[in-house]
CSV table of C-alpha atoms in Angstrom, one decimal:
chain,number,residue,atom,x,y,z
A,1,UNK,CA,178.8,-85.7,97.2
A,2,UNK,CA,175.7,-88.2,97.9
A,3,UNK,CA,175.9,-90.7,100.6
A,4,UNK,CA,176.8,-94.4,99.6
A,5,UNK,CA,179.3,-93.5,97.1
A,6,UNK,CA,181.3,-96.1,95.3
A,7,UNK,CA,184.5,-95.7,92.9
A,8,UNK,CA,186.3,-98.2,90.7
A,9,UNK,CA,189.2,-97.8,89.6
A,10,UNK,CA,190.4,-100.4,87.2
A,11,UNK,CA,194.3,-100.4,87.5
A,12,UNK,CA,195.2,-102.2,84.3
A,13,UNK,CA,198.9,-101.4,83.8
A,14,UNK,CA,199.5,-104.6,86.1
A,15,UNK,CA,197.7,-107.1,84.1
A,16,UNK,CA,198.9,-105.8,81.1
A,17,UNK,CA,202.4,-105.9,82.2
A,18,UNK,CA,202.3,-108.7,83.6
A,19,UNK,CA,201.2,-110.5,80.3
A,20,UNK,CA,203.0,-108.9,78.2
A,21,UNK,CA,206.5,-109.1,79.9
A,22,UNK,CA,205.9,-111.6,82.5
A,23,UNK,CA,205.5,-111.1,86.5
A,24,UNK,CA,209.6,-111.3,87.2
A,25,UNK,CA,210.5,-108.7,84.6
A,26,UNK,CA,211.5,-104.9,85.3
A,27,UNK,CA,208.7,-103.7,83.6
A,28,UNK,CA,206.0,-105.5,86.2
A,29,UNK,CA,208.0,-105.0,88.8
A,30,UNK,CA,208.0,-100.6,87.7
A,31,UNK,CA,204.2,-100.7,87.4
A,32,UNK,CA,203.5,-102.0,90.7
A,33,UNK,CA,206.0,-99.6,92.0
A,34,UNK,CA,203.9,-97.1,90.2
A,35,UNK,CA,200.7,-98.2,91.2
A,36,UNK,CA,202.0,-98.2,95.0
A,37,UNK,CA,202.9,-94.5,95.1
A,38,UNK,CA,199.6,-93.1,92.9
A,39,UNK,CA,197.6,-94.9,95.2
A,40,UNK,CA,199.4,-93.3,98.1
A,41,UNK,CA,198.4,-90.0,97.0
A,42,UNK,CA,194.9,-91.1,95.9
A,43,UNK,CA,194.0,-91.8,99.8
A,44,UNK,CA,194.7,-88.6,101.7
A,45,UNK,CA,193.2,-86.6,98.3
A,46,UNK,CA,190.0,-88.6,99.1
A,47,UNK,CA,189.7,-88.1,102.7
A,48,UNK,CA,190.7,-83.8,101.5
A,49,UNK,CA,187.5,-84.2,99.1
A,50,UNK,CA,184.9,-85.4,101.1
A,51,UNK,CA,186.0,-83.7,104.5
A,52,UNK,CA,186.2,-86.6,106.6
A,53,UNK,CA,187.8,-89.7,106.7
A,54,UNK,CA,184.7,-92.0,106.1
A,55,UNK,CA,185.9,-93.9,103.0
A,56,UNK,CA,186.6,-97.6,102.7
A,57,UNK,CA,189.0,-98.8,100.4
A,58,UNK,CA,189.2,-102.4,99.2
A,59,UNK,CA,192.1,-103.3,97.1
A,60,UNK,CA,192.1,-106.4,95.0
A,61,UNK,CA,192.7,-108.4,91.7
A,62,UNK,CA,190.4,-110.1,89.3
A,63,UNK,CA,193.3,-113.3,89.2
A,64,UNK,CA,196.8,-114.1,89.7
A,65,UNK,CA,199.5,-115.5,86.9
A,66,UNK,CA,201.9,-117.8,86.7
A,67,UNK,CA,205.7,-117.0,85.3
A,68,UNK,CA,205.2,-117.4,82.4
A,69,UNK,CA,202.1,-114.5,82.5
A,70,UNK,CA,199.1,-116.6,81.5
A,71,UNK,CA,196.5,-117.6,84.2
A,72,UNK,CA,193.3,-119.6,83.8
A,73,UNK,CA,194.2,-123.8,84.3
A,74,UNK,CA,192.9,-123.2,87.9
A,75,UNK,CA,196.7,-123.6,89.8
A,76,UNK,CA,197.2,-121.6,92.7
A,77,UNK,CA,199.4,-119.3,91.7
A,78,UNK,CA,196.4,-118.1,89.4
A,79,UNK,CA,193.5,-118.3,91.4
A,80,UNK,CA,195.0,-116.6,94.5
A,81,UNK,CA,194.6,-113.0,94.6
A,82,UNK,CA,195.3,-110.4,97.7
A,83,UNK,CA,192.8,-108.7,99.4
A,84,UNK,CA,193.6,-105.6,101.3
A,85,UNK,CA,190.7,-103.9,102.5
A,86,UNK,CA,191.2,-100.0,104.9
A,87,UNK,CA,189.4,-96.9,106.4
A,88,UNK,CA,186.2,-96.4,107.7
A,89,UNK,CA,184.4,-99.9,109.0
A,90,UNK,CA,187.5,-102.2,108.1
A,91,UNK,CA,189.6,-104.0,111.1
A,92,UNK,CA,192.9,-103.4,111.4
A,93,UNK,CA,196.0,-105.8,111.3
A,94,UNK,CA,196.3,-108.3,114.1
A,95,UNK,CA,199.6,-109.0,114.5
A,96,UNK,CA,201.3,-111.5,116.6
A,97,UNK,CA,204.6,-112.5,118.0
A,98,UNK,CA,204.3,-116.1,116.3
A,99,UNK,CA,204.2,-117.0,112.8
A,100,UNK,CA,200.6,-117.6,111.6
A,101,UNK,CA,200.7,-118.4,108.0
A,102,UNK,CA,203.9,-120.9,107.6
A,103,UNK,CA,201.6,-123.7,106.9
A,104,UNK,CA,201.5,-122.8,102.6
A,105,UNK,CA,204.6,-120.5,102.8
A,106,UNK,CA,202.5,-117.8,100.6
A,107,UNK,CA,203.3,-115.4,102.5
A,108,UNK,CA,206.9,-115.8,103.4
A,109,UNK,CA,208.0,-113.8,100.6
A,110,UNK,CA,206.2,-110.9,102.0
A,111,UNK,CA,207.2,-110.9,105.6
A,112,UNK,CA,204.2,-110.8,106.9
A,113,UNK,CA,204.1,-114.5,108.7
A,114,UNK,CA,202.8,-112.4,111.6
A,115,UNK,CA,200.1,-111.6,110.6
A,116,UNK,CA,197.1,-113.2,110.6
A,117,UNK,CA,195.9,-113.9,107.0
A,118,UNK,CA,192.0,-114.1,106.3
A,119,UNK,CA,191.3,-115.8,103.2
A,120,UNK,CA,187.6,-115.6,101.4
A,121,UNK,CA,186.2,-116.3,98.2
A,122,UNK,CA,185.9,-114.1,95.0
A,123,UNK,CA,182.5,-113.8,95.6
A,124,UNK,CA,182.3,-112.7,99.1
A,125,UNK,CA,183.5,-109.1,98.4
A,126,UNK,CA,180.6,-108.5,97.0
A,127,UNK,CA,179.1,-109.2,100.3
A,128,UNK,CA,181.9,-106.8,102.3
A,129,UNK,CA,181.3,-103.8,99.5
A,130,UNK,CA,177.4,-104.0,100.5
A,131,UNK,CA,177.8,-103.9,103.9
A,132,UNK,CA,180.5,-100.8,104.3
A,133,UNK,CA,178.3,-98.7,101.9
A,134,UNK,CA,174.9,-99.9,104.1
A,135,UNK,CA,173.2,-101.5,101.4
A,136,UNK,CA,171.3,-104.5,100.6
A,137,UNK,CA,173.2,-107.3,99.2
A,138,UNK,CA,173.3,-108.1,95.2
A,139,UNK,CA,169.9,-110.0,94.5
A,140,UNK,CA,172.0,-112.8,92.9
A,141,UNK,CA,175.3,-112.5,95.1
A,142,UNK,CA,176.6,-116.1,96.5
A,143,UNK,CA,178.7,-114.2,98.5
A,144,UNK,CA,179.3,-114.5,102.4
A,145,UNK,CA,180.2,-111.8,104.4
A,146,UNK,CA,183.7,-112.3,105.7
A,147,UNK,CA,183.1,-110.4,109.3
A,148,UNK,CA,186.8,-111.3,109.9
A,149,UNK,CA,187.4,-108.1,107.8
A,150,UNK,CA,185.0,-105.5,109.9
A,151,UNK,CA,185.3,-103.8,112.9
A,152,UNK,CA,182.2,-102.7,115.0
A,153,UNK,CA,179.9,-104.2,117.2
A,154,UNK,CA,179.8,-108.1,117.7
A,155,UNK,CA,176.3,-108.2,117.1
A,156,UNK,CA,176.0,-106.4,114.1
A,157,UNK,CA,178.3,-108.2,112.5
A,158,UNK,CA,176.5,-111.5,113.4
A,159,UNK,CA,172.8,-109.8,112.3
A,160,UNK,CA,174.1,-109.0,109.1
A,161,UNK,CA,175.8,-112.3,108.7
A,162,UNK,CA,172.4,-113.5,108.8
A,163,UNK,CA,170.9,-111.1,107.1
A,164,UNK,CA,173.3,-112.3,104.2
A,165,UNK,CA,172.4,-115.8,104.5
A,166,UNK,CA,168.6,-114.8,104.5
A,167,UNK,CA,169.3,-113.2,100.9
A,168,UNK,CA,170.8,-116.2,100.0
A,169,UNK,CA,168.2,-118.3,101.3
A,170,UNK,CA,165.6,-115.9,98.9
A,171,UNK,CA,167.2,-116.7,95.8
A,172,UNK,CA,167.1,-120.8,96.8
A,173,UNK,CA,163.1,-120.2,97.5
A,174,UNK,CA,162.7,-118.7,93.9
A,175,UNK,CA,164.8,-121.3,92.4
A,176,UNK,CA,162.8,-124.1,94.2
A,177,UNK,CA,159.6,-122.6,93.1
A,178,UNK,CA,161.0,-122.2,89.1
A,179,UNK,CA,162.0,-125.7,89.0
A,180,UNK,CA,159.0,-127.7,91.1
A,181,UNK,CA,156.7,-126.0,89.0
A,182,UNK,CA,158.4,-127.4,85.6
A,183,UNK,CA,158.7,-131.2,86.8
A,184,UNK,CA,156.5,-134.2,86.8
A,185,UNK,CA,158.2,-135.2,89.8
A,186,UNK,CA,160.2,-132.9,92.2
A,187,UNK,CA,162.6,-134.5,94.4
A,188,UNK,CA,163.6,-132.2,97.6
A,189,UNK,CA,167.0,-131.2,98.6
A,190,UNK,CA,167.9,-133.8,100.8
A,191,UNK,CA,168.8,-131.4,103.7
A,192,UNK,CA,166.2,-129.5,104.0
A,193,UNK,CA,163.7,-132.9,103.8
A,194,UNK,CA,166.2,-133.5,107.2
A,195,UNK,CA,165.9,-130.5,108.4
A,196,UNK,CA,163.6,-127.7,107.6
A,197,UNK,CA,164.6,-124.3,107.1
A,198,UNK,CA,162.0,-122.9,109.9
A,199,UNK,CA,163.8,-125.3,112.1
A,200,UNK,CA,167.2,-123.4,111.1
A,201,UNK,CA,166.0,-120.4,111.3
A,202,UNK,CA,164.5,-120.9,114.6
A,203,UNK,CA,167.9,-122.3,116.3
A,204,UNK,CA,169.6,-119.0,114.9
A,205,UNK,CA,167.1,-116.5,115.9
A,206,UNK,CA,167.3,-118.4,119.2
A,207,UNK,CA,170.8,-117.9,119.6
A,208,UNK,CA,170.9,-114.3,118.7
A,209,UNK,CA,168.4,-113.6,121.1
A,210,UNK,CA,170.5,-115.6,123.6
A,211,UNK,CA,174.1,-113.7,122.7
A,212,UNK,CA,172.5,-110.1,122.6
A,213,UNK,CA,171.7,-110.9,126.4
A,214,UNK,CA,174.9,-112.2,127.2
A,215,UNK,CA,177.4,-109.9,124.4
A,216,UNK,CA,180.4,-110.6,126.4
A,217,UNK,CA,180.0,-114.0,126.1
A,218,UNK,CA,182.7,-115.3,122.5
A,219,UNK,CA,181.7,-118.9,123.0
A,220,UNK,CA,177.9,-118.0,122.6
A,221,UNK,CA,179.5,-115.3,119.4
A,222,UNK,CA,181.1,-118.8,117.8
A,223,UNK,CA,178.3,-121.0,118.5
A,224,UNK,CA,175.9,-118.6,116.8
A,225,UNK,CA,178.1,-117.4,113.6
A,226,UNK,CA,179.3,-121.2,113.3
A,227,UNK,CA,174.8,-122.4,113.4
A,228,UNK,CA,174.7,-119.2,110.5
A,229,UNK,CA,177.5,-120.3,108.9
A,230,UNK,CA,176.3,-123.8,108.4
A,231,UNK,CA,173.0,-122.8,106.7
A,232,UNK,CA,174.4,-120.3,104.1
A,233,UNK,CA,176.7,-123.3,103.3
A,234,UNK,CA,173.9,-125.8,103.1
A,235,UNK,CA,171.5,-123.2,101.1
A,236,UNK,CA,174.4,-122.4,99.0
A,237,UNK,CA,174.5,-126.3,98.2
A,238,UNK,CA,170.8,-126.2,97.5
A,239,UNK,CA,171.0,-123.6,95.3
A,240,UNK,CA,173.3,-126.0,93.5
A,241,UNK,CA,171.5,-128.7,93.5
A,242,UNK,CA,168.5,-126.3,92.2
A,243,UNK,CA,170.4,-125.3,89.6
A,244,UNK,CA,171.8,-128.5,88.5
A,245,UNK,CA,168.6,-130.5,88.6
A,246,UNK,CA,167.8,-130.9,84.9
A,247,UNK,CA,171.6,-131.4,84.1
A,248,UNK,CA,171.3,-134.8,83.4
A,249,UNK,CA,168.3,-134.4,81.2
């Protein structure tokens, strides 16, 4: 009954299904039925539990499988996964009158064209998960928050957004110390020899600053998620680079 709890539950009836009799057989399609209705019951048992409806759930899948029930040569149809994520701290649907996601028909087969489909990466819910429970972010998590999925203040959202990227940002310094101090000559990542971090850091700060003053204002919200949004991405491909430096060696 602490604070901050987290369960997983590890459904693996529809993996193993799914292998072993394919995704378009009975069985699959009886096990997701299954999973469906106890997870139904799991929710309101939860909020009966704890007193209080204060629990986030995130529903998702380590990979998706192709008809034949093997995943793993990168294709779509195995790399997709859904992401469904409720309760306490998570947005809710936004639904439109116009069809939003006809452009890759994914979700045609679904009917829900209408509505509005936020995809992330893998590693992101890592990010998500951190943030619901009010904890810091996984010392080695390449994950960015996806804000698209949280409800709350503008402004937190955007501080933790760059509290993210500054987590990100720590593990690039370390790796930049580990590998300058191990070569003869050290070669910079070229976009921080353009552009130094301070200088990134100092536009952002700026434009927080500037947006807490003015919270009503969603062009000054874009402008400064978009200036965060570029430096995770460009200290994520540091960290790459960091990473891959010896490679050809």
């Amino acid at each position: 009954r602490q604070e901050g709890n987290v369960f997983f539950l590890h459904l693996l009836g529809t993996d193993t299904s799914g292998h072993g009799y394919r995704p378009y057989s009975p069985e699959y399609y009886d096990n997701i039925k299954y999973t469906d209705e106890e997870i139904r019951k799991l929710v309101p048992k939860v909020h009966e539990f704890f007193g209080d409806e204060d629990t986030a759930f995130i529903f998702t899948s380590d990979h998706g499988m192709s008809d034949l029930g093997s995943h793993g040569d990168g294709h779509p149809d195995n790399t997709r996964c859904p992401l469904i994520c409720w309760g306490k701290g998570c947005k809710k649907p936004q639904v439109t009158k116009e069809s939003q996601n006809s452009d890759d028909g994914y979700m045609d087969d679904w009917y829900l064209q209408n509505v509005k489909r936020h995809d992330v990466k893998q590693a992101d819910i890592a990010s998500l998960m951190s943030y619901l429970i009010g904890t810091n972010y996984p010392s080695n998590s390449v994950g960015e928050l996806p804000i698209e999925f949280i409800e709350g203040e503008e402004i937190d959202k955007i501080n933790a957004l760059y509290n993210n990227a500054l987590s990100i940002l720590e593990q690039y310094l370390v790796k930049l110390s580990e590998v300058e101090s191990s070569q003869f000559k050290f070669k910079e990542f070229s976009k921080f020899e353009e552009k130094p971090i301070e200088s990134y850091k100092f536009e952002i700060e700026a434009a927080i600053k500037l947006f807490s003053g003015n919270p009503n204002s969603s062009e000054l919200e874009q402008h400064t998620i978009k200036l965060i949004e570029i430096f995770m991405k460009d200290t994520l491909e540091g960290l790459d680079y960091l990473t891959k430096y010896n490679w050809l060696l």
